[in-house]
C-alpha cells in the first residue's frame, strides 16, 4: 500500500526477570531473535530485504513446563492486544462448517485493523493450545466429517494465504511434536520451532524462588528451607509440579494450625510458617 508502514513497538520497560518465568531465559531470547527480530527493524529495511515476518511459532515439550506462560509474555513484550487463546479440541466443532468459522473469527479483529491502518504496529497474537488434536486428524476421514482437515486448511489459508496479514502471530503449542503434520512446519507457517524442556537444577531453583517469593517477603517461609536443596531433590519435575509441591507444603503447614477438639474445628493463625519439614512431607507424598 501507499500508507507508511510502522514497525511493532518493543515495550521499553519489559524485563525478562519480571516475567515470573523460571529457567527459560535462553529459550525466550531464542524466540525473540528468531521470531521477532524482523518486527522491530524499520519496515523499509525489511521490505528491501524482501522477507516476510515470521507468522507462526511452535512451542513443544512436556506439559506444565511454561509454554503458555511464554506465549503470554511475548504479547507483553511487544505492542500487542490481549492474546486470543484457543485449543484444538474446542475448535473442532461438531457442527460442520462452524469449525472453519471459528478459525475465521479468530482472525477477524486483526484483519479489520490491518485493513484500516495498513501496518503491523500492533501485533495480534493467537495462542493455539493442543495443536496436535487438530492436526493429527488431517487426512483421517474415518468419522466421515473431515472437520480436522477443514480447520487445518482454514488456518493455513489465514497464515499463508493470498491476503497476507503482517500483524498476526500464531503460537502453536503441543506436547506431541511427532504428531504434527510436516506441511505445517514449512516457511510461512509454524516455521520457528522451539522445545520448552523440563527445567534443569538451576531452572528449578528459579521456579522455587518465583513461587515462594511472596511468602518469603511476608516472613512465612521458614529459615531452614533451602531452595537449593529443594531444587536438587526435584529432578524431572516440571514447573507446574514444583508449584504443586509448594502448594502441598503450604497445606501441611496450615494443617498444623488446625485443631479439632471434640466436635469443633479451631484455627490458630499465629505465626504461620512453611518449614523444611512441610516440604519434605510434600516430597514424600
Ligand atoms: P500444557 O502443555 O499443559 O498447556 P504448559 O507448558 O503450557 O503446559 P503452563 O500452563 O505454562 O504449562 O504452566 C502451568 C503452570 O505451572 C504455570 O501457570 C506456572 O504457574 C507453572 N510453571 C510452569 N513452568 C514454569 C516456569 N518455567 N516458571 C515458572 N512457573 C512455571
PDB file of C-alpha atoms and ligand atoms in Angstrom:
ATOM      1  CA  UNK A   1       0.000   0.000   0.000  1.00  0.00           C
ATOM      2  CA  UNK A   2       0.935   3.646  -0.189  1.00  0.00           C
ATOM      3  CA  UNK A   3       0.409   4.235   3.516  1.00  0.00           C
ATOM      4  CA  UNK A   4       3.571   4.407   5.591  1.00  0.00           C
ATOM      5  CA  UNK A   5       4.317   1.235   7.470  1.00  0.00           C
ATOM      6  CA  UNK A   6       5.192   1.310  11.117  1.00  0.00           C
ATOM      7  CA  UNK A   7       7.163  -1.277  12.993  1.00  0.00           C
ATOM      8  CA  UNK A   8       5.975  -3.171  16.029  1.00  0.00           C
ATOM      9  CA  UNK A   9       6.997  -1.453  19.201  1.00  0.00           C
ATOM     10  CA  UNK A  10       9.098  -3.212  21.761  1.00  0.00           C
ATOM     11  CA  UNK A  11       7.836  -2.352  25.231  1.00  0.00           C
ATOM     12  CA  UNK A  12      10.641  -0.252  26.703  1.00  0.00           C
ATOM     13  CA  UNK A  13      10.080  -1.385  30.268  1.00  0.00           C
ATOM     14  CA  UNK A  14       9.985  -5.078  29.546  1.00  0.00           C
ATOM     15  CA  UNK A  15      12.445  -7.131  31.575  1.00  0.00           C
ATOM     16  CA  UNK A  16      12.721 -10.874  31.391  1.00  0.00           C
ATOM     17  CA  UNK A  17      13.362 -11.030  35.137  1.00  0.00           C
ATOM     18  CA  UNK A  18       9.873  -9.598  35.754  1.00  0.00           C
ATOM     19  CA  UNK A  19       8.037 -12.252  33.808  1.00  0.00           C
ATOM     20  CA  UNK A  20       7.712 -14.842  36.556  1.00  0.00           C
ATOM     21  CA  UNK A  21       9.149 -17.489  34.251  1.00  0.00           C
ATOM     22  CA  UNK A  22      11.976 -19.555  35.670  1.00  0.00           C
ATOM     23  CA  UNK A  23      14.812 -21.233  33.836  1.00  0.00           C
ATOM     24  CA  UNK A  24      13.831 -20.358  30.273  1.00  0.00           C
ATOM     25  CA  UNK A  25      15.918 -17.256  29.586  1.00  0.00           C
ATOM     26  CA  UNK A  26      17.731 -18.923  26.754  1.00  0.00           C
ATOM     27  CA  UNK A  27      14.532 -20.126  25.075  1.00  0.00           C
ATOM     28  CA  UNK A  28      12.991 -16.702  25.452  1.00  0.00           C
ATOM     29  CA  UNK A  29      15.891 -14.988  23.817  1.00  0.00           C
ATOM     30  CA  UNK A  30      15.983 -17.564  21.008  1.00  0.00           C
ATOM     31  CA  UNK A  31      12.308 -16.956  20.340  1.00  0.00           C
ATOM     32  CA  UNK A  32      12.878 -13.255  20.269  1.00  0.00           C
ATOM     33  CA  UNK A  33      15.810 -13.365  17.911  1.00  0.00           C
ATOM     34  CA  UNK A  34      14.367 -15.898  15.518  1.00  0.00           C
ATOM     35  CA  UNK A  35      10.712 -14.964  15.539  1.00  0.00           C
ATOM     36  CA  UNK A  36      10.529 -11.229  16.213  1.00  0.00           C
ATOM     37  CA  UNK A  37      13.746  -9.523  15.340  1.00  0.00           C
ATOM     38  CA  UNK A  38      12.392  -8.513  11.907  1.00  0.00           C
ATOM     39  CA  UNK A  39       9.431  -6.767  13.528  1.00  0.00           C
ATOM     40  CA  UNK A  40      11.478  -4.228  15.410  1.00  0.00           C
ATOM     41  CA  UNK A  41      13.503  -3.043  12.420  1.00  0.00           C
ATOM     42  CA  UNK A  42      12.132  -0.222  10.305  1.00  0.00           C
ATOM     43  CA  UNK A  43       9.678  -1.805   7.828  1.00  0.00           C
ATOM     44  CA  UNK A  44      11.529  -0.146   4.928  1.00  0.00           C
ATOM     45  CA  UNK A  45      14.612  -2.223   5.690  1.00  0.00           C
ATOM     46  CA  UNK A  46      12.594  -5.404   5.821  1.00  0.00           C
ATOM     47  CA  UNK A  47      10.962  -4.532   2.510  1.00  0.00           C
ATOM     48  CA  UNK A  48      14.352  -4.028   0.870  1.00  0.00           C
ATOM     49  CA  UNK A  49      15.478  -7.386   2.160  1.00  0.00           C
ATOM     50  CA  UNK A  50      12.300  -8.791   0.666  1.00  0.00           C
ATOM     51  CA  UNK A  51      11.415 -11.067   3.550  1.00  0.00           C
ATOM     52  CA  UNK A  52       8.209 -11.771   5.434  1.00  0.00           C
ATOM     53  CA  UNK A  53       7.849 -11.677   9.178  1.00  0.00           C
ATOM     54  CA  UNK A  54       7.561 -14.995  10.961  1.00  0.00           C
ATOM     55  CA  UNK A  55       3.841 -15.700  11.415  1.00  0.00           C
ATOM     56  CA  UNK A  56       3.930 -18.992  13.217  1.00  0.00           C
ATOM     57  CA  UNK A  57       5.878 -20.215  16.209  1.00  0.00           C
ATOM     58  CA  UNK A  58       5.620 -23.756  17.533  1.00  0.00           C
ATOM     59  CA  UNK A  59       6.429 -24.436  21.177  1.00  0.00           C
ATOM     60  CA  UNK A  60       6.673 -28.083  22.080  1.00  0.00           C
ATOM     61  CA  UNK A  61       7.643 -30.127  25.090  1.00  0.00           C
ATOM     62  CA  UNK A  62       6.198 -31.853  28.146  1.00  0.00           C
ATOM     63  CA  UNK A  63       3.010 -30.471  29.726  1.00  0.00           C
ATOM     64  CA  UNK A  64       3.420 -27.937  32.531  1.00  0.00           C
ATOM     65  CA  UNK A  65       6.809 -26.561  31.512  1.00  0.00           C
ATOM     66  CA  UNK A  66       5.707 -22.992  30.866  1.00  0.00           C
ATOM     67  CA  UNK A  67       4.660 -22.896  27.202  1.00  0.00           C
ATOM     68  CA  UNK A  68       1.536 -20.904  27.951  1.00  0.00           C
ATOM     69  CA  UNK A  69       3.460 -18.569  30.247  1.00  0.00           C
ATOM     70  CA  UNK A  70       5.962 -17.794  27.498  1.00  0.00           C
ATOM     71  CA  UNK A  71       3.283 -17.266  24.869  1.00  0.00           C
ATOM     72  CA  UNK A  72       1.520 -14.728  27.101  1.00  0.00           C
ATOM     73  CA  UNK A  73       4.742 -12.891  27.874  1.00  0.00           C
ATOM     74  CA  UNK A  74       5.510 -12.464  24.193  1.00  0.00           C
ATOM     75  CA  UNK A  75       2.350 -10.395  23.980  1.00  0.00           C
ATOM     76  CA  UNK A  76       3.520  -8.237  26.864  1.00  0.00           C
ATOM     77  CA  UNK A  77       6.927  -7.694  25.358  1.00  0.00           C
ATOM     78  CA  UNK A  78       5.610  -6.394  22.069  1.00  0.00           C
ATOM     79  CA  UNK A  79       2.902  -3.877  21.478  1.00  0.00           C
ATOM     80  CA  UNK A  80       0.098  -6.376  21.260  1.00  0.00           C
ATOM     81  CA  UNK A  81      -3.572  -6.653  22.012  1.00  0.00           C
ATOM     82  CA  UNK A  82      -4.551  -9.261  24.619  1.00  0.00           C
ATOM     83  CA  UNK A  83      -3.701 -12.631  23.019  1.00  0.00           C
ATOM     84  CA  UNK A  84      -6.593 -14.854  21.994  1.00  0.00           C
ATOM     85  CA  UNK A  85      -6.215 -18.311  23.471  1.00  0.00           C
ATOM     86  CA  UNK A  86      -7.953 -21.309  21.974  1.00  0.00           C
ATOM     87  CA  UNK A  87      -7.352 -25.013  21.981  1.00  0.00           C
ATOM     88  CA  UNK A  88      -7.550 -27.658  19.315  1.00  0.00           C
ATOM     89  CA  UNK A  89     -10.457 -29.740  20.628  1.00  0.00           C
ATOM     90  CA  UNK A  90     -12.517 -26.599  21.176  1.00  0.00           C
ATOM     91  CA  UNK A  91     -12.027 -25.604  17.546  1.00  0.00           C
ATOM     92  CA  UNK A  92     -13.287 -28.932  16.251  1.00  0.00           C
ATOM     93  CA  UNK A  93     -16.904 -28.041  16.396  1.00  0.00           C
ATOM     94  CA  UNK A  94     -19.466 -30.748  15.991  1.00  0.00           C
ATOM     95  CA  UNK A  95     -21.329 -28.619  13.544  1.00  0.00           C
ATOM     96  CA  UNK A  96     -19.883 -28.921  10.094  1.00  0.00           C
ATOM     97  CA  UNK A  97     -18.813 -25.568   8.722  1.00  0.00           C
ATOM     98  CA  UNK A  98     -18.666 -23.818  12.052  1.00  0.00           C
ATOM     99  CA  UNK A  99     -15.141 -25.033  12.789  1.00  0.00           C
ATOM    100  CA  UNK A 100     -13.919 -23.022   9.834  1.00  0.00           C
ATOM    101  CA  UNK A 101     -15.975 -20.120  11.023  1.00  0.00           C
ATOM    102  CA  UNK A 102     -14.364 -20.430  14.479  1.00  0.00           C
ATOM    103  CA  UNK A 103     -10.984 -20.064  12.827  1.00  0.00           C
ATOM    104  CA  UNK A 104     -12.055 -17.154  10.632  1.00  0.00           C
ATOM    105  CA  UNK A 105     -13.441 -15.347  13.680  1.00  0.00           C
ATOM    106  CA  UNK A 106     -10.086 -15.625  15.403  1.00  0.00           C
ATOM    107  CA  UNK A 107      -8.510 -13.534  12.675  1.00  0.00           C
ATOM    108  CA  UNK A 108     -11.322 -11.011  12.266  1.00  0.00           C
ATOM    109  CA  UNK A 109     -10.008  -8.267  14.553  1.00  0.00           C
ATOM    110  CA  UNK A 110      -6.521  -8.491  13.122  1.00  0.00           C
ATOM    111  CA  UNK A 111      -7.910  -8.312   9.585  1.00  0.00           C
ATOM    112  CA  UNK A 112     -10.111  -5.327  10.313  1.00  0.00           C
ATOM    113  CA  UNK A 113      -7.257  -3.439  11.891  1.00  0.00           C
ATOM    114  CA  UNK A 114      -4.881  -4.286   9.078  1.00  0.00           C
ATOM    115  CA  UNK A 115      -7.365  -3.011   6.511  1.00  0.00           C
ATOM    116  CA  UNK A 116      -7.861   0.182   8.416  1.00  0.00           C
ATOM    117  CA  UNK A 117      -4.272   1.009   9.311  1.00  0.00           C
ATOM    118  CA  UNK A 118      -2.319  -0.964   6.752  1.00  0.00           C
ATOM    119  CA  UNK A 119       0.527  -1.549   9.152  1.00  0.00           C
ATOM    120  CA  UNK A 120       1.746  -4.037  11.682  1.00  0.00           C
ATOM    121  CA  UNK A 121       2.384  -1.641  14.555  1.00  0.00           C
ATOM    122  CA  UNK A 122       0.060  -3.592  16.789  1.00  0.00           C
ATOM    123  CA  UNK A 123       0.517  -7.317  16.830  1.00  0.00           C
ATOM    124  CA  UNK A 124      -2.371  -9.768  17.187  1.00  0.00           C
ATOM    125  CA  UNK A 125      -1.314 -12.972  18.876  1.00  0.00           C
ATOM    126  CA  UNK A 126      -3.331 -16.148  18.611  1.00  0.00           C
ATOM    127  CA  UNK A 127      -2.298 -18.871  21.020  1.00  0.00           C
ATOM    128  CA  UNK A 128      -3.364 -22.279  19.787  1.00  0.00           C
ATOM    129  CA  UNK A 129      -3.001 -24.908  22.504  1.00  0.00           C
ATOM    130  CA  UNK A 130      -3.174 -28.661  21.824  1.00  0.00           C
ATOM    131  CA  UNK A 131      -2.463 -28.112  18.177  1.00  0.00           C
ATOM    132  CA  UNK A 132      -1.927 -31.850  17.658  1.00  0.00           C
ATOM    133  CA  UNK A 133      -5.594 -32.541  18.467  1.00  0.00           C
ATOM    134  CA  UNK A 134      -6.497 -30.872  15.189  1.00  0.00           C
ATOM    135  CA  UNK A 135      -3.517 -31.661  13.046  1.00  0.00           C
ATOM    136  CA  UNK A 136      -3.274 -35.353  13.624  1.00  0.00           C
ATOM    137  CA  UNK A 137      -6.770 -35.650  12.190  1.00  0.00           C
ATOM    138  CA  UNK A 138      -5.640 -34.409   8.844  1.00  0.00           C
ATOM    139  CA  UNK A 139      -6.313 -36.984   6.204  1.00  0.00           C
ATOM    140  CA  UNK A 140      -8.263 -39.231   8.526  1.00  0.00           C
ATOM    141  CA  UNK A 141     -11.818 -39.049   7.363  1.00  0.00           C
ATOM    142  CA  UNK A 142     -12.816 -42.063   9.401  1.00  0.00           C
ATOM    143  CA  UNK A 143     -15.569 -40.122  11.092  1.00  0.00           C
ATOM    144  CA  UNK A 144     -16.876 -39.024   7.734  1.00  0.00           C
ATOM    145  CA  UNK A 145     -16.727 -35.324   8.501  1.00  0.00           C
ATOM    146  CA  UNK A 146     -13.201 -34.233   7.734  1.00  0.00           C
ATOM    147  CA  UNK A 147     -13.659 -31.434  10.238  1.00  0.00           C
ATOM    148  CA  UNK A 148      -9.990 -31.601  11.205  1.00  0.00           C
ATOM    149  CA  UNK A 149      -8.924 -31.102   7.584  1.00  0.00           C
ATOM    150  CA  UNK A 150     -11.160 -28.102   7.176  1.00  0.00           C
ATOM    151  CA  UNK A 151      -9.802 -26.473  10.305  1.00  0.00           C
ATOM    152  CA  UNK A 152      -6.246 -27.055   9.160  1.00  0.00           C
ATOM    153  CA  UNK A 153      -6.911 -25.690   5.703  1.00  0.00           C
ATOM    154  CA  UNK A 154      -8.644 -22.643   7.062  1.00  0.00           C
ATOM    155  CA  UNK A 155      -5.822 -21.928   9.475  1.00  0.00           C
ATOM    156  CA  UNK A 156      -3.223 -22.293   6.744  1.00  0.00           C
ATOM    157  CA  UNK A 157      -5.238 -20.070   4.440  1.00  0.00           C
ATOM    158  CA  UNK A 158      -5.179 -17.399   7.119  1.00  0.00           C
ATOM    159  CA  UNK A 159      -1.492 -17.822   7.838  1.00  0.00           C
ATOM    160  CA  UNK A 160      -0.030 -18.046   4.378  1.00  0.00           C
ATOM    161  CA  UNK A 161      -2.958 -17.346   2.116  1.00  0.00           C
ATOM    162  CA  UNK A 162      -3.356 -14.716  -0.541  1.00  0.00           C
ATOM    163  CA  UNK A 163      -4.440 -11.932   1.765  1.00  0.00           C
ATOM    164  CA  UNK A 164      -1.199 -11.556   3.693  1.00  0.00           C
ATOM    165  CA  UNK A 165      -1.654 -10.201   7.187  1.00  0.00           C
ATOM    166  CA  UNK A 166       1.553  -8.869   8.616  1.00  0.00           C
ATOM    167  CA  UNK A 167       0.112  -8.095  12.031  1.00  0.00           C
ATOM    168  CA  UNK A 168      -0.504 -11.640  13.219  1.00  0.00           C
ATOM    169  CA  UNK A 169       1.499 -14.226  15.044  1.00  0.00           C
ATOM    170  CA  UNK A 170       0.104 -17.672  15.715  1.00  0.00           C
ATOM    171  CA  UNK A 171       1.764 -19.503  18.585  1.00  0.00           C
ATOM    172  CA  UNK A 172       1.011 -23.205  18.419  1.00  0.00           C
ATOM    173  CA  UNK A 173       1.652 -25.480  21.368  1.00  0.00           C
ATOM    174  CA  UNK A 174       1.856 -29.222  21.638  1.00  0.00           C
ATOM    175  CA  UNK A 175       3.172 -31.987  23.844  1.00  0.00           C
ATOM    176  CA  UNK A 176       3.466 -34.214  20.778  1.00  0.00           C
ATOM    177  CA  UNK A 177       5.524 -32.635  18.077  1.00  0.00           C
ATOM    178  CA  UNK A 178       5.807 -36.026  16.382  1.00  0.00           C
ATOM    179  CA  UNK A 179       2.092 -35.852  15.582  1.00  0.00           C
ATOM    180  CA  UNK A 180       2.319 -32.541  13.761  1.00  0.00           C
ATOM    181  CA  UNK A 181       1.947 -32.764  10.008  1.00  0.00           C
ATOM    182  CA  UNK A 182       5.214 -31.682   8.349  1.00  0.00           C
ATOM    183  CA  UNK A 183       3.270 -29.479   5.922  1.00  0.00           C
ATOM    184  CA  UNK A 184       2.661 -27.179   8.873  1.00  0.00           C
ATOM    185  CA  UNK A 185       6.311 -26.638   9.576  1.00  0.00           C
ATOM    186  CA  UNK A 186       7.116 -25.064   6.221  1.00  0.00           C
ATOM    187  CA  UNK A 187       8.245 -21.446   5.822  1.00  0.00           C
ATOM    188  CA  UNK A 188       5.355 -19.045   6.297  1.00  0.00           C
ATOM    189  CA  UNK A 189       3.679 -21.488   8.663  1.00  0.00           C
ATOM    190  CA  UNK A 190       4.993 -22.674  12.041  1.00  0.00           C
ATOM    191  CA  UNK A 191       8.490 -22.089  10.789  1.00  0.00           C
ATOM    192  CA  UNK A 192      10.188 -21.350  14.085  1.00  0.00           C
ATOM    193  CA  UNK A 193      10.025 -24.346  16.381  1.00  0.00           C
ATOM    194  CA  UNK A 194      11.379 -24.454  19.844  1.00  0.00           C
ATOM    195  CA  UNK A 195      11.453 -27.060  22.548  1.00  0.00           C
ATOM    196  CA  UNK A 196      10.452 -25.942  26.018  1.00  0.00           C
ATOM    197  CA  UNK A 197      12.177 -28.619  28.058  1.00  0.00           C
ATOM    198  CA  UNK A 198      11.991 -29.761  31.659  1.00  0.00           C
ATOM    199  CA  UNK A 199      13.877 -27.307  33.865  1.00  0.00           C
ATOM    200  CA  UNK A 200      17.403 -28.167  34.981  1.00  0.00           C
ATOM    201  CA  UNK A 201      18.517 -27.716  38.586  1.00  0.00           C
ATOM    202  CA  UNK A 202      19.248 -24.035  38.151  1.00  0.00           C
ATOM    203  CA  UNK A 203      15.885 -23.508  36.467  1.00  0.00           C
ATOM    204  CA  UNK A 204      14.107 -25.384  39.240  1.00  0.00           C
ATOM    205  CA  UNK A 205      15.703 -23.149  41.833  1.00  0.00           C
ATOM    206  CA  UNK A 206      14.480 -20.108  39.919  1.00  0.00           C
ATOM    207  CA  UNK A 207      10.969 -21.543  39.762  1.00  0.00           C
ATOM    208  CA  UNK A 208      11.013 -22.248  43.526  1.00  0.00           C
ATOM    209  CA  UNK A 209      12.230 -18.703  44.110  1.00  0.00           C
ATOM    210  CA  UNK A 210       9.466 -17.211  41.958  1.00  0.00           C
ATOM    211  CA  UNK A 211       6.685 -19.191  43.587  1.00  0.00           C
ATOM    212  CA  UNK A 212       7.878 -18.691  47.196  1.00  0.00           C
ATOM    213  CA  UNK A 213       8.790 -15.019  46.799  1.00  0.00           C
ATOM    214  CA  UNK A 214       5.601 -13.719  48.363  1.00  0.00           C
ATOM    215  CA  UNK A 215       5.667 -15.972  51.447  1.00  0.00           C
ATOM    216  CA  UNK A 216       9.375 -15.209  51.887  1.00  0.00           C
ATOM    217  CA  UNK A 217       8.660 -11.479  51.797  1.00  0.00           C
ATOM    218  CA  UNK A 218       5.891 -11.958  54.354  1.00  0.00           C
ATOM    219  CA  UNK A 219       8.303 -13.961  56.549  1.00  0.00           C
ATOM    220  CA  UNK A 220       6.180 -17.073  56.243  1.00  0.00           C
ATOM    221  CA  UNK A 221       8.953 -19.202  54.741  1.00  0.00           C
ATOM    222  CA  UNK A 222      10.954 -20.972  57.433  1.00  0.00           C
ATOM    223  CA  UNK A 223      14.648 -20.039  57.658  1.00  0.00           C
ATOM    224  CA  UNK A 224      15.512 -23.751  57.481  1.00  0.00           C
ATOM    225  CA  UNK A 225      14.117 -24.048  53.948  1.00  0.00           C
ATOM    226  CA  UNK A 226      16.876 -24.285  51.344  1.00  0.00           C
ATOM    227  CA  UNK A 227      15.709 -23.701  47.795  1.00  0.00           C
ATOM    228  CA  UNK A 228      18.976 -25.264  46.568  1.00  0.00           C
ATOM    229  CA  UNK A 229      18.147 -28.448  48.425  1.00  0.00           C
ATOM    230  CA  UNK A 230      14.614 -28.477  47.006  1.00  0.00           C
ATOM    231  CA  UNK A 231      15.939 -27.897  43.503  1.00  0.00           C
ATOM    232  CA  UNK A 232      18.355 -30.798  43.863  1.00  0.00           C
ATOM    233  CA  UNK A 233      15.604 -33.116  45.137  1.00  0.00           C
ATOM    234  CA  UNK A 234      13.124 -32.419  42.358  1.00  0.00           C
ATOM    235  CA  UNK A 235      14.816 -33.914  39.327  1.00  0.00           C
ATOM    236  CA  UNK A 236      12.380 -34.350  36.407  1.00  0.00           C
ATOM    237  CA  UNK A 237       9.769 -32.060  37.977  1.00  0.00           C
ATOM    238  CA  UNK A 238       8.007 -29.637  35.672  1.00  0.00           C
ATOM    239  CA  UNK A 239       7.312 -26.042  36.701  1.00  0.00           C
ATOM    240  CA  UNK A 240       3.686 -26.982  37.263  1.00  0.00           C
ATOM    241  CA  UNK A 241       4.754 -29.856  39.538  1.00  0.00           C
ATOM    242  CA  UNK A 242       7.044 -27.566  41.533  1.00  0.00           C
ATOM    243  CA  UNK A 243       4.115 -25.254  42.033  1.00  0.00           C
ATOM    244  CA  UNK A 244       2.048 -28.257  43.158  1.00  0.00           C
ATOM    245  CA  UNK A 245       4.752 -29.275  45.633  1.00  0.00           C
ATOM    246  CA  UNK A 246       4.783 -25.814  47.161  1.00  0.00           C
ATOM    247  CA  UNK A 247       1.029 -25.887  47.409  1.00  0.00           C
ATOM    248  CA  UNK A 248       1.065 -29.162  49.327  1.00  0.00           C
ATOM    249  CA  UNK A 249       3.857 -27.947  51.646  1.00  0.00           C
ATOM    250  CA  UNK A 250       1.655 -24.955  52.431  1.00  0.00           C
ATOM    251  CA  UNK A 251      -1.308 -27.176  53.137  1.00  0.00           C
ATOM    252  CA  UNK A 252       0.773 -29.232  55.605  1.00  0.00           C
ATOM    253  CA  UNK A 253       1.840 -26.003  57.296  1.00  0.00           C
ATOM    254  CA  UNK A 254      -1.752 -24.798  57.536  1.00  0.00           C
ATOM    255  CA  UNK A 255      -2.857 -28.166  58.788  1.00  0.00           C
ATOM    256  CA  UNK A 256      -0.610 -27.837  61.845  1.00  0.00           C
ATOM    257  CA  UNK A 257      -2.617 -24.754  62.797  1.00  0.00           C
ATOM    258  CA  UNK A 258      -5.931 -26.542  62.707  1.00  0.00           C
ATOM    259  CA  UNK A 259      -7.116 -28.287  65.845  1.00  0.00           C
ATOM    260  CA  UNK A 260     -10.136 -30.476  66.117  1.00  0.00           C
ATOM    261  CA  UNK A 261     -11.228 -30.643  69.692  1.00  0.00           C
ATOM    262  CA  UNK A 262     -14.295 -32.770  70.407  1.00  0.00           C
ATOM    263  CA  UNK A 263     -16.694 -31.777  67.648  1.00  0.00           C
ATOM    264  CA  UNK A 264     -15.280 -28.324  66.887  1.00  0.00           C
ATOM    265  CA  UNK A 265     -12.642 -27.171  64.416  1.00  0.00           C
ATOM    266  CA  UNK A 266     -10.374 -24.369  65.603  1.00  0.00           C
ATOM    267  CA  UNK A 267      -7.842 -22.341  63.715  1.00  0.00           C
ATOM    268  CA  UNK A 268      -4.873 -20.684  65.353  1.00  0.00           C
ATOM    269  CA  UNK A 269      -3.282 -18.424  62.773  1.00  0.00           C
ATOM    270  CA  UNK A 270      -0.422 -17.056  64.840  1.00  0.00           C
ATOM    271  CA  UNK A 271       2.954 -17.219  63.167  1.00  0.00           C
ATOM    272  CA  UNK A 272       2.183 -19.431  60.192  1.00  0.00           C
ATOM    273  CA  UNK A 273       5.452 -20.694  58.697  1.00  0.00           C
ATOM    274  CA  UNK A 274       6.154 -23.155  55.943  1.00  0.00           C
ATOM    275  CA  UNK A 275       9.254 -25.023  57.059  1.00  0.00           C
ATOM    276  CA  UNK A 276      11.575 -27.709  55.739  1.00  0.00           C
ATOM    277  CA  UNK A 277       9.519 -30.458  57.403  1.00  0.00           C
ATOM    278  CA  UNK A 278       6.461 -29.450  55.398  1.00  0.00           C
ATOM    279  CA  UNK A 279       8.413 -29.523  52.155  1.00  0.00           C
ATOM    280  CA  UNK A 280       9.903 -32.932  52.999  1.00  0.00           C
ATOM    281  CA  UNK A 281       6.474 -34.313  53.753  1.00  0.00           C
ATOM    282  CA  UNK A 282       5.209 -32.936  50.453  1.00  0.00           C
ATOM    283  CA  UNK A 283       8.156 -34.558  48.659  1.00  0.00           C
ATOM    284  CA  UNK A 284       7.426 -37.918  50.333  1.00  0.00           C
ATOM    285  CA  UNK A 285       3.909 -37.748  49.009  1.00  0.00           C
TER     286      UNK A 285
HETATM  287  P1  LIG B   1       0.390 -27.568  28.880  1.00  0.00           P
HETATM  288  O1  LIG B   1       1.150 -28.257  27.805  1.00  0.00           O
HETATM  289  O2  LIG B   1      -0.231 -28.497  29.874  1.00  0.00           O
HETATM  290  O3  LIG B   1      -0.531 -26.480  28.401  1.00  0.00           O
HETATM  291  P2  LIG B   1       2.335 -25.571  29.568  1.00  0.00           P
HETATM  292  O4  LIG B   1       3.714 -25.945  29.176  1.00  0.00           O
HETATM  293  O5  LIG B   1       1.608 -24.594  28.745  1.00  0.00           O
HETATM  294  O6  LIG B   1       1.503 -26.865  29.796  1.00  0.00           O
HETATM  295  P3  LIG B   1       1.922 -23.713  31.668  1.00  0.00           P
HETATM  296  O7  LIG B   1       0.433 -23.688  31.575  1.00  0.00           O
HETATM  297  O8  LIG B   1       2.659 -22.574  31.114  1.00  0.00           O
HETATM  298  O9  LIG B   1       2.441 -25.049  31.050  1.00  0.00           O
HETATM  299  O10 LIG B   1       2.373 -23.967  33.174  1.00  0.00           O
HETATM  300  C1  LIG B   1       1.450 -24.291  34.189  1.00  0.00           C
HETATM  301  C2  LIG B   1       1.791 -23.534  35.460  1.00  0.00           C
HETATM  302  O11 LIG B   1       2.995 -24.055  36.021  1.00  0.00           O
HETATM  303  C3  LIG B   1       2.089 -22.074  35.200  1.00  0.00           C
HETATM  304  O12 LIG B   1       0.939 -21.274  35.299  1.00  0.00           O
HETATM  305  C4  LIG B   1       3.106 -21.741  36.291  1.00  0.00           C
HETATM  306  O13 LIG B   1       2.462 -21.418  37.484  1.00  0.00           O
HETATM  307  C5  LIG B   1       3.851 -23.037  36.486  1.00  0.00           C
HETATM  308  N1  LIG B   1       5.094 -23.064  35.674  1.00  0.00           N
HETATM  309  C6  LIG B   1       5.378 -23.927  34.677  1.00  0.00           C
HETATM  310  N2  LIG B   1       6.594 -23.706  34.170  1.00  0.00           N
HETATM  311  C7  LIG B   1       7.094 -22.649  34.836  1.00  0.00           C
HETATM  312  C8  LIG B   1       8.313 -21.906  34.742  1.00  0.00           C
HETATM  313  N3  LIG B   1       9.266 -22.230  33.863  1.00  0.00           N
HETATM  314  N4  LIG B   1       8.485 -20.850  35.583  1.00  0.00           N
HETATM  315  C9  LIG B   1       7.532 -20.527  36.479  1.00  0.00           C
HETATM  316  N5  LIG B   1       6.364 -21.183  36.615  1.00  0.00           N
HETATM  317  C10 LIG B   1       6.136 -22.234  35.813  1.00  0.00           C
END
